[in-house]
Short mmCIF file of C-alpha atoms and ligand atoms in Angstrom, two decimals:
data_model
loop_
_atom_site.label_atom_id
_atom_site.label_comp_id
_atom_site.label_asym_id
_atom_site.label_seq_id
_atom_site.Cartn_x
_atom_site.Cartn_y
_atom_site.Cartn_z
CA UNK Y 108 94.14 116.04 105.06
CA UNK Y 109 92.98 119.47 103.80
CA UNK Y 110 90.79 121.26 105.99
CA UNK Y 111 87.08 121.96 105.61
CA UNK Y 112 87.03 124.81 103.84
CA UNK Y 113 90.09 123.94 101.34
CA UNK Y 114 88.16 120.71 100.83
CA UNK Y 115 85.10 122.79 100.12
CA UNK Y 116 86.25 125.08 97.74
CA UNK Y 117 88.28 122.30 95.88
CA UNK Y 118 85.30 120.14 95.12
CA UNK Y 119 83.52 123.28 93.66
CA UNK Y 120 86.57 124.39 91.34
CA UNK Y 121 86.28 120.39 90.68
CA UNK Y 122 82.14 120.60 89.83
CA UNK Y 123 83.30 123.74 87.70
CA UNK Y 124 85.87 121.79 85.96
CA UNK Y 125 83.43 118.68 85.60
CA UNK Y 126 80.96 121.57 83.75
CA UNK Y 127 83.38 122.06 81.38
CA UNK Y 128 84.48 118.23 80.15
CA UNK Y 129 83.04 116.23 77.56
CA UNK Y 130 84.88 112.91 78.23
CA UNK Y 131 85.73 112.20 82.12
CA UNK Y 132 86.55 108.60 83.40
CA UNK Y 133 87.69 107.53 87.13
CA UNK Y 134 90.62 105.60 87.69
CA UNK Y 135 90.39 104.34 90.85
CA UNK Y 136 92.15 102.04 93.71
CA UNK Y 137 91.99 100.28 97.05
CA UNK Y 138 91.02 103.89 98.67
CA UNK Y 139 87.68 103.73 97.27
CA UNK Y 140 87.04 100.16 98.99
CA UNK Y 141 88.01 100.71 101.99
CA UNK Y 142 84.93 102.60 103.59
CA UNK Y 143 83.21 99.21 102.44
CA UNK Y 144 85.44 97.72 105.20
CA UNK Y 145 87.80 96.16 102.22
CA UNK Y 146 91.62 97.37 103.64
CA UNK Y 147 94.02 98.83 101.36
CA UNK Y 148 97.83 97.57 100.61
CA UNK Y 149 99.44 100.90 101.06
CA UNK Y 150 97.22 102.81 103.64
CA UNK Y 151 98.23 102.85 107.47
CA UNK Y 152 95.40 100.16 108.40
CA UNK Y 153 97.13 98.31 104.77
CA UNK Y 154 97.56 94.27 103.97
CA UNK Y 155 101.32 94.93 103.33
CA UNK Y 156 101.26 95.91 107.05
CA UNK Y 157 100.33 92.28 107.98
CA UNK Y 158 100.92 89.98 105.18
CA UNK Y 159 104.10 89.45 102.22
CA UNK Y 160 102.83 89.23 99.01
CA UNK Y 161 103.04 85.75 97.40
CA UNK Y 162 104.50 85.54 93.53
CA UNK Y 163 102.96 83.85 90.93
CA UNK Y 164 106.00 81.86 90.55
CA UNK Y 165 105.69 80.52 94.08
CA UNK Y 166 102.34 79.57 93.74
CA UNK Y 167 103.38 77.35 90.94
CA UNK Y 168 105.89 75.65 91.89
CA UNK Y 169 106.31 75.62 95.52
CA UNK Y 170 103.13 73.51 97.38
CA UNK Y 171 103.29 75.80 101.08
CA UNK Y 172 103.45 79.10 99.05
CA UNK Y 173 100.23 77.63 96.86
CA UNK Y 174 98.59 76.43 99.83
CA UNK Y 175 98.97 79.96 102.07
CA UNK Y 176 97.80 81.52 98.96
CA UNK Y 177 94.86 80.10 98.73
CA UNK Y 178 94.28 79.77 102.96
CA UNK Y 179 94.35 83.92 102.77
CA UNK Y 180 92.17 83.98 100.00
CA UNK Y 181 89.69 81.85 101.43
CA UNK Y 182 90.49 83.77 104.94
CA UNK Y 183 89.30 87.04 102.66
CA UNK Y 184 86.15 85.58 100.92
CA UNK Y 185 83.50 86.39 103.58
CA UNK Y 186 84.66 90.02 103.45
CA UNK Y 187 84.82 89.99 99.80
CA UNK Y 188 81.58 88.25 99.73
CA UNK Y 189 79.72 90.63 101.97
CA UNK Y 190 81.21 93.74 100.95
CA UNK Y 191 78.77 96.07 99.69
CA UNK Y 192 79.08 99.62 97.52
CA UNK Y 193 79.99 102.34 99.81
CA UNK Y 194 78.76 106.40 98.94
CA UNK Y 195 81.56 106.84 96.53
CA UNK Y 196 81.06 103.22 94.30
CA UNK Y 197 77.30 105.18 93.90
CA UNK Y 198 77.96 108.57 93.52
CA UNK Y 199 80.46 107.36 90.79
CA UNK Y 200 77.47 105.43 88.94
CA UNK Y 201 75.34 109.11 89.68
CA UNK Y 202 77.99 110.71 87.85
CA UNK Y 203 77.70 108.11 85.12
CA UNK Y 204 74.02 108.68 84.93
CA UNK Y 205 74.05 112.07 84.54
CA UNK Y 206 76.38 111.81 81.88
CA UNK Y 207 79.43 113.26 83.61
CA UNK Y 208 81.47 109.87 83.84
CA UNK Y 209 81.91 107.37 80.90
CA UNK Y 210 84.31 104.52 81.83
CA UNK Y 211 85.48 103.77 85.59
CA UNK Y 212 89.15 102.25 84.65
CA UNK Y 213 89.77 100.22 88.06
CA UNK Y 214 93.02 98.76 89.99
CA UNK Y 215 90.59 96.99 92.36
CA UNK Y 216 89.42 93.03 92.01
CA UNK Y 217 86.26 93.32 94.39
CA UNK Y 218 83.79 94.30 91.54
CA UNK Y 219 82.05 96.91 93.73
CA UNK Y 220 81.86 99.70 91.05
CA UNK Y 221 79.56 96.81 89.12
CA UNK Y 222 77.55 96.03 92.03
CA UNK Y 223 77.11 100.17 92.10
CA UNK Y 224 75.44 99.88 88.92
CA UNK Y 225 78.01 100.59 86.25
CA UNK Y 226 77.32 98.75 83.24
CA UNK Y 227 80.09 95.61 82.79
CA UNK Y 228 81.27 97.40 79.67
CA UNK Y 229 82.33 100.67 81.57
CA UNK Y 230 83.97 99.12 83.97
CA UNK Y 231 88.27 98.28 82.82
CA UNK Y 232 89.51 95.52 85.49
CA UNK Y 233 93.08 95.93 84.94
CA UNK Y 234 94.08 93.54 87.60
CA UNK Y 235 91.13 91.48 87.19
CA UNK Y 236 88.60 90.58 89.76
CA UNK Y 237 88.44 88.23 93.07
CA UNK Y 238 85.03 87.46 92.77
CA UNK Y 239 85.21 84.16 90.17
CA UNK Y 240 88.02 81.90 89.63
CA UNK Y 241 89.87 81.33 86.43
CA UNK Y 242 92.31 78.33 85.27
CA UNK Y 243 95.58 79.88 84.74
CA UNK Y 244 96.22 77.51 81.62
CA UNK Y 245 92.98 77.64 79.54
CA UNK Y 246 90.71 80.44 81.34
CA UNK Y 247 88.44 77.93 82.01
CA UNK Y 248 85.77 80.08 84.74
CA UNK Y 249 84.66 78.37 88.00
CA UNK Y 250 82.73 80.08 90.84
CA UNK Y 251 83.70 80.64 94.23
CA UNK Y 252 80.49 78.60 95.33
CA UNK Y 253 81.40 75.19 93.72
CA UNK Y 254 85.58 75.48 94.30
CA UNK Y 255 85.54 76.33 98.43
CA UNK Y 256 83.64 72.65 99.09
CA UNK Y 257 86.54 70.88 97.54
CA UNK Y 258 89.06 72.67 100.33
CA UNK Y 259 86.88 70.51 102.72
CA UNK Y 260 87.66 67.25 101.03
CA UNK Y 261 90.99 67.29 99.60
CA UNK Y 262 94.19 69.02 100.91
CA UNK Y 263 95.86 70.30 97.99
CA UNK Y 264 94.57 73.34 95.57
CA UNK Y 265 92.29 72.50 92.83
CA UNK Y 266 93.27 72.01 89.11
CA UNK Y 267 91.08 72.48 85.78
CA UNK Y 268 88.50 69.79 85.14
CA UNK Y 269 89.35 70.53 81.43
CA UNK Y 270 92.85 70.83 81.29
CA UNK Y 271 94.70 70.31 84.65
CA UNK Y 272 95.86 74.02 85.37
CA UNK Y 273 96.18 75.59 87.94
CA UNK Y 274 93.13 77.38 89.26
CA UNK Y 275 93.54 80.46 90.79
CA UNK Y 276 91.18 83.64 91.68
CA UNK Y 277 90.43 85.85 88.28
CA UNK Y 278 93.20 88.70 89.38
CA UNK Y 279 96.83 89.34 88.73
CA UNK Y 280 99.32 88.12 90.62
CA UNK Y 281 102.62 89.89 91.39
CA UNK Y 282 105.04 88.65 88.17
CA UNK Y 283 101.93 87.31 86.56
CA UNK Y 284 101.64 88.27 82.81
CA UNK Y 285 99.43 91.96 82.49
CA UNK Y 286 95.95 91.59 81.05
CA UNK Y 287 96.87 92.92 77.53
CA UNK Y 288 92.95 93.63 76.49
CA UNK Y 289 92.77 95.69 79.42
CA UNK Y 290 95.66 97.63 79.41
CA UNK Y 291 95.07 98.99 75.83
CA UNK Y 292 91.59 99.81 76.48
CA UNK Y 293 92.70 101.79 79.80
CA UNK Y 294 95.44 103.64 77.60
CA UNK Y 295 93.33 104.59 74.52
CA UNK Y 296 90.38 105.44 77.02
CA UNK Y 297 93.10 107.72 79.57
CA UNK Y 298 94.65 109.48 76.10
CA UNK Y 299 91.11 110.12 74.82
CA UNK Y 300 89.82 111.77 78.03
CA UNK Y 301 89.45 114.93 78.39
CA UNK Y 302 89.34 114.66 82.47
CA UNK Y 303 90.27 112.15 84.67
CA UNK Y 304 89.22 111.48 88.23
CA UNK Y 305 91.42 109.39 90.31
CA UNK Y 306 90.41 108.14 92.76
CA UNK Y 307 91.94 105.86 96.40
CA UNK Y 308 95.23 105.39 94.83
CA UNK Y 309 98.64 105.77 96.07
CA UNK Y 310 99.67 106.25 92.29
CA UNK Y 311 103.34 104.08 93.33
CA UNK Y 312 102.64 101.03 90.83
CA UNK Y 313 103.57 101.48 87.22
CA UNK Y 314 102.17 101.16 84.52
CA UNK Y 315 98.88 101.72 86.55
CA UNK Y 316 100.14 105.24 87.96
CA UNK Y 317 100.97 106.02 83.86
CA UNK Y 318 97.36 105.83 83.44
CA UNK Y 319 96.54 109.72 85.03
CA UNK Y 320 99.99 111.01 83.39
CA UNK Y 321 98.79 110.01 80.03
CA UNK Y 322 95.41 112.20 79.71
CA UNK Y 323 97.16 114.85 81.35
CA UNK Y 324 99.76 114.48 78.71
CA UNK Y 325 97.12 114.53 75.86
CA UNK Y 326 95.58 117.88 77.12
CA UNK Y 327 93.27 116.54 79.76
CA UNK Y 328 92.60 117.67 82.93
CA UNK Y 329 93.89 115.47 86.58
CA UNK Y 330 91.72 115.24 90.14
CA UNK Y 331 93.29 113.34 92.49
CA UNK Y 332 91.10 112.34 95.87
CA UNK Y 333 93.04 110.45 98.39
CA UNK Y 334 93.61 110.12 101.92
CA UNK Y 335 97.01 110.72 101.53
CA UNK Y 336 99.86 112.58 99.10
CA UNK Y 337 100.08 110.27 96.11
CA UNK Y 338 103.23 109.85 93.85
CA UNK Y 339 101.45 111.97 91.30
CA UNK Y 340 100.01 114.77 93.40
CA UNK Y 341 102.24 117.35 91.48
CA UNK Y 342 100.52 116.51 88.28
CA UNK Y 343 97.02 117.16 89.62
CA UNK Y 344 94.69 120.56 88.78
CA UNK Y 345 92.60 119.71 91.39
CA UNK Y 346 94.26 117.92 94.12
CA UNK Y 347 92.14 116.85 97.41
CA UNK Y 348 93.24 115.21 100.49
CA UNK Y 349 90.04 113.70 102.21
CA UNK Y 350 87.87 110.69 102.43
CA UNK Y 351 86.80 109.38 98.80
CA UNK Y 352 82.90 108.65 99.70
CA UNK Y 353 81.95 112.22 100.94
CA UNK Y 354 84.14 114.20 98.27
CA UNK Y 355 82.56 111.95 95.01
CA UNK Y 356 78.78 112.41 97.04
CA UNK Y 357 78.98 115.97 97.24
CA UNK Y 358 80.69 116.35 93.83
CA UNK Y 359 77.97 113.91 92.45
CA UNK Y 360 75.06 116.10 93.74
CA UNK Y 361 76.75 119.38 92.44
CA UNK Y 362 75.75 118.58 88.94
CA UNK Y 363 72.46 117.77 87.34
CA UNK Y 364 72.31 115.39 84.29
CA UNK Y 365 72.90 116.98 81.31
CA UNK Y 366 72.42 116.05 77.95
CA UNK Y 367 75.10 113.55 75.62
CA UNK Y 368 77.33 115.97 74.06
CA UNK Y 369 77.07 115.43 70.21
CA UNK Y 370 80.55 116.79 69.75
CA UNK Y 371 81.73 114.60 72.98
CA UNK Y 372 85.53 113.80 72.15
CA UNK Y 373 85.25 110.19 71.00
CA UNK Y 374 86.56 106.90 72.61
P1 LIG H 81 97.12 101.38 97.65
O1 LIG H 81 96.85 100.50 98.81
O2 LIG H 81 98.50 101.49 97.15
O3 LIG H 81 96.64 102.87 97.97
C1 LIG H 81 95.38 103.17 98.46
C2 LIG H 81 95.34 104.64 98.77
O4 LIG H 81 94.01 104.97 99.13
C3 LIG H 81 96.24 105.04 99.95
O5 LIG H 81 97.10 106.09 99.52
C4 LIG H 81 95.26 105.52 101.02
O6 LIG H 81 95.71 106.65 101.72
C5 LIG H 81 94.03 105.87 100.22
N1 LIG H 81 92.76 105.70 100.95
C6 LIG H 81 92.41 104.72 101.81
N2 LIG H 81 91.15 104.90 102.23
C7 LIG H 81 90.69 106.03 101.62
C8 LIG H 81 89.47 106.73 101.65
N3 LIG H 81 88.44 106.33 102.40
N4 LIG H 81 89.36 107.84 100.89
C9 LIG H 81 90.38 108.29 100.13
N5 LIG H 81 91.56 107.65 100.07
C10 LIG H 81 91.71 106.54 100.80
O7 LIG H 81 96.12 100.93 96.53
P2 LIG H 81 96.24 100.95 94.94
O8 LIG H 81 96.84 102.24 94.50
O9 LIG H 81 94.91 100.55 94.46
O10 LIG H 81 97.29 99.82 94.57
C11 LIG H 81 97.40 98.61 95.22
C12 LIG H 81 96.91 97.35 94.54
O11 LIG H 81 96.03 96.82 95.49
C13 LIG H 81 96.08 97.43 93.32
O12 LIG H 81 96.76 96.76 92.35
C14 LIG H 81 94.78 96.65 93.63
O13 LIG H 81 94.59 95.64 92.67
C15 LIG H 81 95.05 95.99 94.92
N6 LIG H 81 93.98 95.95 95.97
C16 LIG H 81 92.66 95.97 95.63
C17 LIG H 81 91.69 95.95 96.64
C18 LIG H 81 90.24 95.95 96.23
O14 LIG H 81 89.89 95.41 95.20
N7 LIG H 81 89.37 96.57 97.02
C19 LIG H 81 92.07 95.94 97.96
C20 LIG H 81 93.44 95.92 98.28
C21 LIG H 81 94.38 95.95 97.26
ZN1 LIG H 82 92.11 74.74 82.28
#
């Protein structure tokens, strides 16, 4: 962690970079949930620490791997449920107010950054979201609400009303298919911008930690907040080690709204 005053001077040279940016998006990860008491994969308190992760593969085919699947997802869904936006999920949406932030590209499947305030439109899920279920054959969208009562009356995981798929939680899976909409949008967006703020991630899982090499590789400008070094620090103008909800708030109240830029850099 950096110390107070290296912390404080490195979110002002990050307010004075800020000043000068037309187009600035957040990429963020886990990092940012966890002071909304969601845990991380990769940090010391992470789910990797207690859990394996389960492959798509297995949760087709095998019944037990399909079945523990869903037992930790429903073991997760009160936390999910409850969860609420922490002081860097709003000082993220204050940026976006005051015109300093246009798109929050996002590794993270709780929805918090929506439940902040940021417009659905701003917001790229590139791993999708937790908080609605999806049939993994047609797309078909159920809610958490009416799928958890059938646990209580039938043993096995549900299947599509419409088409008999699988049903699964809305995210990505480890070796299921990317979300190709998604991942375009978060590449033209990251080449476009002329800053990018990232944001709670351990920057170890390709192609997400591509996303901050890219505007950095189009002329853009890299801030990296995170607990801990990242696998991208070494790209980064301004790099800060520290808790994510106290940097963005005090980064967040270092600039007042400003106008739209006419000649903003388009996305
Ligand atoms: P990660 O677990 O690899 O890394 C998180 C990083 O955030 C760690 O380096 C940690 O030191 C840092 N961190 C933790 N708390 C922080 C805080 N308060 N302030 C600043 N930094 C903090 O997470 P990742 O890079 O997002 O990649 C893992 C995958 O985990 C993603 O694909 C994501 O979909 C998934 N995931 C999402 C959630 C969620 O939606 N909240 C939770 C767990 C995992
Ligand atoms: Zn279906």
């Amino acid at each position: 962690m950096n110390n107070d005053k290296t912390l404080h001077s490195e979110i002002n040279k990050v307010i004075t970079l800020l000043k000068a940016k037309k187009s600035i998006i957040a990429f963020t990860g886990a990092g940012i949930s966890t002071e909304s008491g969601i845990p991380d994969f990769r940090g010391p308190q992470g789910v990797w620490k207690k859990y394996r992760p389960i492959e798509l593969s297995e949760v087709l085919q095998d019944p037990e791997s399909r079945a523990l699947y869903w037992q930790r997802k429903i073991d997760m869904y009160p936390q999910m449920k409850n969860a609420v936006p922490n002081k860097g999920h709003l000082a993220l949406f204050e940026l976006y107010k005051k015109n300093f932030l246009q798109y929050v590209i996002t590794q993270n499947i709780d929805g918090l950054h929506q439940r902040a305030g940021m417009p659905d439109d701003r917001v790229i899920e590139l791993h999708g979201s937790n908080t609605y279920i999806a049939c993994l054959d047609c797309r078909k969208r159920y809610e958490w609400e009416d799928i958890l009562p059938l646990f209580e009356k039938q043993s096995t995981s549900p299947k599509c009303d419409e088409c008999g798929g699988w049903l699964k939680p809305a995210t990505i899976s480890f070796g299921q298919a990317i979300l190709e909409y998604e991942t375009n949008e978060a590449e033209r967006i990251a080449s476009a911008a002329d800053a990018i703020i990232v944001i709670g991630s351990s920057l170890q899982v390709y192609p997400a930690a591509g996303i901050p090499v890219t505007t950095k590789m189009n002329g853009g400008s890299v801030v990296i907040i995170n607990m801990e070094p990242t696998g991208q620090d070494e790209i980064a103008d301004c790099l800060l080690h520290g808790p994510a909800g106290d940097i963005l708030q005090a980064i967040a109240e270092g600039v007042d709204e400003r106008a739209i830029l006419k000649k903003k850099r388009e996305f």
